[in-house]
Amino acid sequence: MISTNEYFEGNVKSLGYTSTTGKSTVGVMEAGEYEFGTSTHETMHVVEGEMTVKLPNSSEWTTYKAGASYEIEANEKFQVKVSEQTAYLCQYK
Amino acid sequence: MISTNEYFEGNVKSLGYTSTTGKSTVGVMEAGEYEFGTSTHETMHVVEGEMTVKLPNSSEWTTYKAGASYEIEANEKFQVKVSEQTAYLCQYK
């Protein structure tokens, strides 16, 4: 089954599925600023567009373009700023 | 706005958005075999999983893994076989 998920009043939407290596989502964020929380380890890949991210325990914002990725441990919070509609792949483990 | 689309009775779902270079969708296909038609030129990128594809005017099936892409001209039909849930990015122009 492919699940359909909406967050932040529909400003972030994702499709959930299971790959051979575990659960994943592909999604799209509207331009905006978001705080996400993790319940498992996440690897976020920028598919199209770009994200500017403040990782947990960091005071710096880093911009990740299409093809780049970053990782977040379980039970952390991180901030994301997006200036255009941006697509991502998130892999959970 | 991020549009939510379903095809093949929910076996293919996608999210539509607009990037700096044009319209795109990210989507997920359930295991199965599908025929798609194009109304514009499409570049399909495999994001996770793999697709086995018969391009228009081809008699051969070619497998594209994550990171690979292929292009289809407008007003063509092509066949796709998927053996696991597979995520893709489709760019229209």
PDB file of C-alpha atoms in Angstrom:
ATOM      1  CA  MET A   1       0.000   0.000   0.000  1.00  0.00           C
ATOM      2  CA  ILE A   2       1.132   3.524  -0.744  1.00  0.00           C
ATOM      3  CA  SER A   3       0.128   5.858   2.080  1.00  0.00           C
ATOM      4  CA  THR A   4      -0.688   9.535   1.523  1.00  0.00           C
ATOM      5  CA  ASN A   5       0.351  11.921   4.293  1.00  0.00           C
ATOM      6  CA  GLU A   6      -0.129  15.642   4.875  1.00  0.00           C
ATOM      7  CA  TYR A   7       1.648  17.882   7.402  1.00  0.00           C
ATOM      8  CA  PHE A   8       1.654  21.602   8.175  1.00  0.00           C
ATOM      9  CA  GLU A   9      -1.874  22.107   6.771  1.00  0.00           C
ATOM     10  CA  GLY A  10      -0.954  20.496   3.450  1.00  0.00           C
ATOM     11  CA  ASN A  11       2.251  22.468   2.949  1.00  0.00           C
ATOM     12  CA  VAL A  12       4.203  19.209   3.167  1.00  0.00           C
ATOM     13  CA  LYS A  13       2.798  16.083   1.509  1.00  0.00           C
ATOM     14  CA  SER A  14       4.387  12.657   1.231  1.00  0.00           C
ATOM     15  CA  LEU A  15       3.803   9.161  -0.104  1.00  0.00           C
ATOM     16  CA  GLY A  16       4.906   6.299   2.128  1.00  0.00           C
ATOM     17  CA  TYR A  17       6.117   2.921   0.905  1.00  0.00           C
ATOM     18  CA  THR A  18       8.532   0.120   1.737  1.00  0.00           C
ATOM     19  CA  SER A  19      11.724  -0.433  -0.231  1.00  0.00           C
ATOM     20  CA  THR A  20      14.012  -3.440  -0.044  1.00  0.00           C
ATOM     21  CA  THR A  21      16.024  -1.618   2.641  1.00  0.00           C
ATOM     22  CA  GLY A  22      13.177  -0.314   4.795  1.00  0.00           C
ATOM     23  CA  LYS A  23      10.469   2.302   5.007  1.00  0.00           C
ATOM     24  CA  SER A  24      10.718   5.426   2.875  1.00  0.00           C
ATOM     25  CA  THR A  25       8.704   8.443   1.850  1.00  0.00           C
ATOM     26  CA  VAL A  26       8.914  10.710  -1.161  1.00  0.00           C
ATOM     27  CA  GLY A  27       7.425  14.117  -0.567  1.00  0.00           C
ATOM     28  CA  VAL A  28       7.161  17.753  -1.538  1.00  0.00           C
ATOM     29  CA  MET A  29       7.474  20.867   0.642  1.00  0.00           C
ATOM     30  CA  GLU A  30       5.984  24.239  -0.208  1.00  0.00           C
ATOM     31  CA  ALA A  31       8.206  27.275   0.291  1.00  0.00           C
ATOM     32  CA  GLY A  32       8.318  27.909   4.047  1.00  0.00           C
ATOM     33  CA  GLU A  33      10.087  27.061   7.268  1.00  0.00           C
ATOM     34  CA  TYR A  34       9.426  23.833   9.152  1.00  0.00           C
ATOM     35  CA  GLU A  35      10.526  21.982  12.261  1.00  0.00           C
ATOM     36  CA  PHE A  36      10.491  18.202  11.991  1.00  0.00           C
ATOM     37  CA  GLY A  37      10.965  15.607  14.696  1.00  0.00           C
ATOM     38  CA  THR A  38      12.373  12.125  14.121  1.00  0.00           C
ATOM     39  CA  SER A  39      11.268   8.895  15.765  1.00  0.00           C
ATOM     40  CA  THR A  40      13.867   6.795  13.919  1.00  0.00           C
ATOM     41  CA  HIS A  41      17.123   7.524  12.097  1.00  0.00           C
ATOM     42  CA  GLU A  42      16.361   9.403   8.862  1.00  0.00           C
ATOM     43  CA  THR A  43      18.414   9.954   5.724  1.00  0.00           C
ATOM     44  CA  MET A  44      17.011  12.867   3.734  1.00  0.00           C
ATOM     45  CA  HIS A  45      17.891  13.195   0.043  1.00  0.00           C
ATOM     46  CA  VAL A  46      16.993  16.324  -1.916  1.00  0.00           C
ATOM     47  CA  VAL A  47      15.383  15.122  -5.161  1.00  0.00           C
ATOM     48  CA  GLU A  48      14.614  18.490  -6.805  1.00  0.00           C
ATOM     49  CA  GLY A  49      14.898  22.036  -5.464  1.00  0.00           C
ATOM     50  CA  GLU A  50      16.949  22.773  -2.362  1.00  0.00           C
ATOM     51  CA  MET A  51      16.677  22.837   1.439  1.00  0.00           C
ATOM     52  CA  THR A  52      18.504  24.962   3.954  1.00  0.00           C
ATOM     53  CA  VAL A  53      18.786  22.915   7.136  1.00  0.00           C
ATOM     54  CA  LYS A  54      19.768  23.450  10.757  1.00  0.00           C
ATOM     55  CA  LEU A  55      20.715  20.044  12.098  1.00  0.00           C
ATOM     56  CA  PRO A  56      20.218  19.059  15.773  1.00  0.00           C
ATOM     57  CA  ASN A  57      22.847  20.569  18.062  1.00  0.00           C
ATOM     58  CA  SER A  58      24.073  22.823  15.269  1.00  0.00           C
ATOM     59  CA  SER A  59      23.864  26.601  15.159  1.00  0.00           C
ATOM     60  CA  GLU A  60      24.585  26.775  11.428  1.00  0.00           C
ATOM     61  CA  TRP A  61      22.275  26.579   8.442  1.00  0.00           C
ATOM     62  CA  THR A  62      23.546  24.450   5.535  1.00  0.00           C
ATOM     63  CA  THR A  63      22.032  24.366   2.050  1.00  0.00           C
ATOM     64  CA  TYR A  64      21.531  20.978   0.367  1.00  0.00           C
ATOM     65  CA  LYS A  65      20.797  20.943  -3.359  1.00  0.00           C
ATOM     66  CA  ALA A  66      19.298  18.191  -5.533  1.00  0.00           C
ATOM     67  CA  GLY A  67      21.405  15.052  -5.166  1.00  0.00           C
ATOM     68  CA  ALA A  68      22.699  15.972  -1.698  1.00  0.00           C
ATOM     69  CA  SER A  69      21.627  14.241   1.515  1.00  0.00           C
ATOM     70  CA  TYR A  70      21.908  14.536   5.283  1.00  0.00           C
ATOM     71  CA  GLU A  71      21.178  12.286   8.249  1.00  0.00           C
ATOM     72  CA  ILE A  72      19.310  12.804  11.505  1.00  0.00           C
ATOM     73  CA  GLU A  73      19.405  10.481  14.504  1.00  0.00           C
ATOM     74  CA  ALA A  74      16.222   9.237  16.175  1.00  0.00           C
ATOM     75  CA  ASN A  75      14.356  11.497  18.603  1.00  0.00           C
ATOM     76  CA  GLU A  76      15.875  14.738  17.355  1.00  0.00           C
ATOM     77  CA  LYS A  77      14.420  17.926  15.960  1.00  0.00           C
ATOM     78  CA  PHE A  78      15.697  19.805  12.939  1.00  0.00           C
ATOM     79  CA  GLN A  79      14.695  22.937  11.026  1.00  0.00           C
ATOM     80  CA  VAL A  80      14.246  23.225   7.286  1.00  0.00           C
ATOM     81  CA  LYS A  81      13.808  26.355   5.148  1.00  0.00           C
ATOM     82  CA  VAL A  82      12.626  25.997   1.570  1.00  0.00           C
ATOM     83  CA  SER A  83      12.362  28.889  -0.905  1.00  0.00           C
ATOM     84  CA  GLU A  84      10.714  26.959  -3.769  1.00  0.00           C
ATOM     85  CA  GLN A  85       8.653  23.755  -3.991  1.00  0.00           C
ATOM     86  CA  THR A  86      11.189  21.052  -3.157  1.00  0.00           C
ATOM     87  CA  ALA A  87      10.980  17.270  -3.506  1.00  0.00           C
ATOM     88  CA  TYR A  88      12.726  14.827  -1.189  1.00  0.00           C
ATOM     89  CA  LEU A  89      13.271  11.155  -0.424  1.00  0.00           C
ATOM     90  CA  CYS A  90      13.369  10.221   3.261  1.00  0.00           C
ATOM     91  CA  GLN A  91      14.679   6.779   4.263  1.00  0.00           C
ATOM     92  CA  TYR A  92      13.955   5.498   7.780  1.00  0.00           C
ATOM     93  CA  LYS A  93      15.867   2.864   9.722  1.00  0.00           C
TER      94      LYS A  93
ATOM     95  CA  MET B   1      -0.080  23.990  -4.339  1.00  0.00           C
ATOM     96  CA  ILE B   2       0.986  20.360  -4.162  1.00  0.00           C
ATOM     97  CA  SER B   3      -1.479  18.183  -6.086  1.00  0.00           C
ATOM     98  CA  THR B   4      -2.222  14.590  -5.111  1.00  0.00           C
ATOM     99  CA  ASN B   5      -2.876  12.178  -7.996  1.00  0.00           C
ATOM    100  CA  GLU B   6      -3.881   8.510  -8.185  1.00  0.00           C
ATOM    101  CA  TYR B   7      -3.777   6.190 -11.184  1.00  0.00           C
ATOM    102  CA  PHE B   8      -4.446   2.503 -11.776  1.00  0.00           C
ATOM    103  CA  GLU B   9      -6.867   2.272  -8.825  1.00  0.00           C
ATOM    104  CA  GLY B  10      -4.319   3.716  -6.395  1.00  0.00           C
ATOM    105  CA  ASN B  11      -1.450   1.482  -7.505  1.00  0.00           C
ATOM    106  CA  VAL B  12       0.412   4.568  -8.733  1.00  0.00           C
ATOM    107  CA  LYS B  13       0.276   7.764  -6.665  1.00  0.00           C
ATOM    108  CA  SER B  14       2.060  11.031  -7.281  1.00  0.00           C
ATOM    109  CA  LEU B  15       2.504  14.536  -5.913  1.00  0.00           C
ATOM    110  CA  GLY B  16       2.604  17.361  -8.467  1.00  0.00           C
ATOM    111  CA  TYR B  17       4.539  20.594  -8.058  1.00  0.00           C
ATOM    112  CA  THR B  18       6.465  23.196 -10.043  1.00  0.00           C
ATOM    113  CA  SER B  19      10.250  23.431  -9.901  1.00  0.00           C
ATOM    114  CA  THR B  20      12.393  26.247 -11.242  1.00  0.00           C
ATOM    115  CA  THR B  21      12.673  24.321 -14.516  1.00  0.00           C
ATOM    116  CA  GLY B  22       9.026  23.306 -14.993  1.00  0.00           C
ATOM    117  CA  LYS B  23       6.352  20.932 -13.786  1.00  0.00           C
ATOM    118  CA  SER B  24       7.355  17.749 -11.978  1.00  0.00           C
ATOM    119  CA  THR B  25       5.859  14.890 -10.031  1.00  0.00           C
ATOM    120  CA  VAL B  26       7.319  12.544  -7.463  1.00  0.00           C
ATOM    121  CA  GLY B  27       5.466   9.284  -7.186  1.00  0.00           C
ATOM    122  CA  VAL B  28       5.408   5.670  -6.128  1.00  0.00           C
ATOM    123  CA  MET B  29       4.342   2.586  -8.099  1.00  0.00           C
ATOM    124  CA  GLU B  30       3.185  -0.665  -6.562  1.00  0.00           C
ATOM    125  CA  ALA B  31       4.612  -3.874  -8.017  1.00  0.00           C
ATOM    126  CA  GLY B  32       2.820  -4.427 -11.327  1.00  0.00           C
ATOM    127  CA  GLU B  33       2.834  -3.647 -15.018  1.00  0.00           C
ATOM    128  CA  TYR B  34       1.605  -0.346 -16.403  1.00  0.00           C
ATOM    129  CA  GLU B  35       1.186   1.465 -19.708  1.00  0.00           C
ATOM    130  CA  PHE B  36       1.598   5.236 -19.537  1.00  0.00           C
ATOM    131  CA  GLY B  37       0.892   7.853 -22.185  1.00  0.00           C
ATOM    132  CA  THR B  38       2.687  11.193 -22.438  1.00  0.00           C
ATOM    133  CA  SER B  39       1.193  14.540 -23.405  1.00  0.00           C
ATOM    134  CA  THR B  40       4.532  16.366 -23.104  1.00  0.00           C
ATOM    135  CA  HIS B  41       8.185  15.331 -23.111  1.00  0.00           C
ATOM    136  CA  GLU B  42       8.971  13.438 -19.880  1.00  0.00           C
ATOM    137  CA  THR B  43      12.240  12.662 -18.155  1.00  0.00           C
ATOM    138  CA  MET B  44      11.762   9.833 -15.649  1.00  0.00           C
ATOM    139  CA  HIS B  45      14.306   9.342 -12.868  1.00  0.00           C
ATOM    140  CA  VAL B  46      14.244   6.251 -10.655  1.00  0.00           C
ATOM    141  CA  VAL B  47      14.536   7.519  -7.063  1.00  0.00           C
ATOM    142  CA  GLU B  48      14.390   4.195  -5.191  1.00  0.00           C
ATOM    143  CA  GLY B  49      13.699   0.667  -6.404  1.00  0.00           C
ATOM    144  CA  GLU B  50      13.887  -0.176 -10.105  1.00  0.00           C
ATOM    145  CA  MET B  51      11.773  -0.118 -13.269  1.00  0.00           C
ATOM    146  CA  THR B  52      11.927  -2.342 -16.315  1.00  0.00           C
ATOM    147  CA  VAL B  53      10.792  -0.263 -19.272  1.00  0.00           C
ATOM    148  CA  LYS B  54       9.803  -0.784 -22.897  1.00  0.00           C
ATOM    149  CA  LEU B  55      10.261   2.566 -24.608  1.00  0.00           C
ATOM    150  CA  PRO B  56       8.107   3.666 -27.573  1.00  0.00           C
ATOM    151  CA  ASN B  57       9.132   1.993 -30.831  1.00  0.00           C
ATOM    152  CA  SER B  58      11.385  -0.411 -28.940  1.00  0.00           C
ATOM    153  CA  SER B  59      10.925  -4.158 -28.659  1.00  0.00           C
ATOM    154  CA  GLU B  60      13.377  -4.486 -25.786  1.00  0.00           C
ATOM    155  CA  TRP B  61      12.863  -4.173 -22.042  1.00  0.00           C
ATOM    156  CA  THR B  62      15.569  -2.222 -20.185  1.00  0.00           C
ATOM    157  CA  THR B  63      15.981  -2.077 -16.413  1.00  0.00           C
ATOM    158  CA  TYR B  64      16.648   1.294 -14.775  1.00  0.00           C
ATOM    159  CA  LYS B  65      17.854   1.303 -11.179  1.00  0.00           C
ATOM    160  CA  ALA B  66      17.857   4.123  -8.602  1.00  0.00           C
ATOM    161  CA  GLY B  67      19.779   7.074 -10.025  1.00  0.00           C
ATOM    162  CA  ALA B  68      19.104   6.145 -13.655  1.00  0.00           C
ATOM    163  CA  SER B  69      16.744   8.027 -15.957  1.00  0.00           C
ATOM    164  CA  TYR B  70      15.110   7.794 -19.372  1.00  0.00           C
ATOM    165  CA  GLU B  71      13.211  10.161 -21.653  1.00  0.00           C
ATOM    166  CA  ILE B  72       9.951   9.887 -23.553  1.00  0.00           C
ATOM    167  CA  GLU B  73       8.756  12.257 -26.259  1.00  0.00           C
ATOM    168  CA  ALA B  74       5.274  13.789 -26.184  1.00  0.00           C
ATOM    169  CA  ASN B  75       2.261  11.749 -27.321  1.00  0.00           C
ATOM    170  CA  GLU B  76       3.922   8.377 -26.912  1.00  0.00           C
ATOM    171  CA  LYS B  77       3.077   5.276 -24.916  1.00  0.00           C
ATOM    172  CA  PHE B  78       5.523   3.237 -22.876  1.00  0.00           C
ATOM    173  CA  GLN B  79       5.329   0.157 -20.646  1.00  0.00           C
ATOM    174  CA  VAL B  80       6.759  -0.182 -17.168  1.00  0.00           C
ATOM    175  CA  LYS B  81       7.165  -3.310 -15.013  1.00  0.00           C
ATOM    176  CA  VAL B  82       7.933  -2.931 -11.328  1.00  0.00           C
ATOM    177  CA  SER B  83       8.666  -5.834  -8.983  1.00  0.00           C
ATOM    178  CA  GLU B  84       8.802  -3.848  -5.722  1.00  0.00           C
ATOM    179  CA  GLN B  85       7.409  -0.485  -4.590  1.00  0.00           C
ATOM    180  CA  THR B  86       9.429   2.005  -6.620  1.00  0.00           C
ATOM    181  CA  ALA B  87       9.729   5.788  -6.297  1.00  0.00           C
ATOM    182  CA  TYR B  88      10.312   8.118  -9.222  1.00  0.00           C
ATOM    183  CA  LEU B  89      10.716  11.753 -10.237  1.00  0.00           C
ATOM    184  CA  CYS B  90       9.058  12.759 -13.523  1.00  0.00           C
ATOM    185  CA  GLN B  91       9.989  16.096 -15.104  1.00  0.00           C
ATOM    186  CA  TYR B  92       7.730  17.516 -17.839  1.00  0.00           C
ATOM    187  CA  LYS B  93       8.661  20.023 -20.509  1.00  0.00           C
TER     188      LYS B  93
END
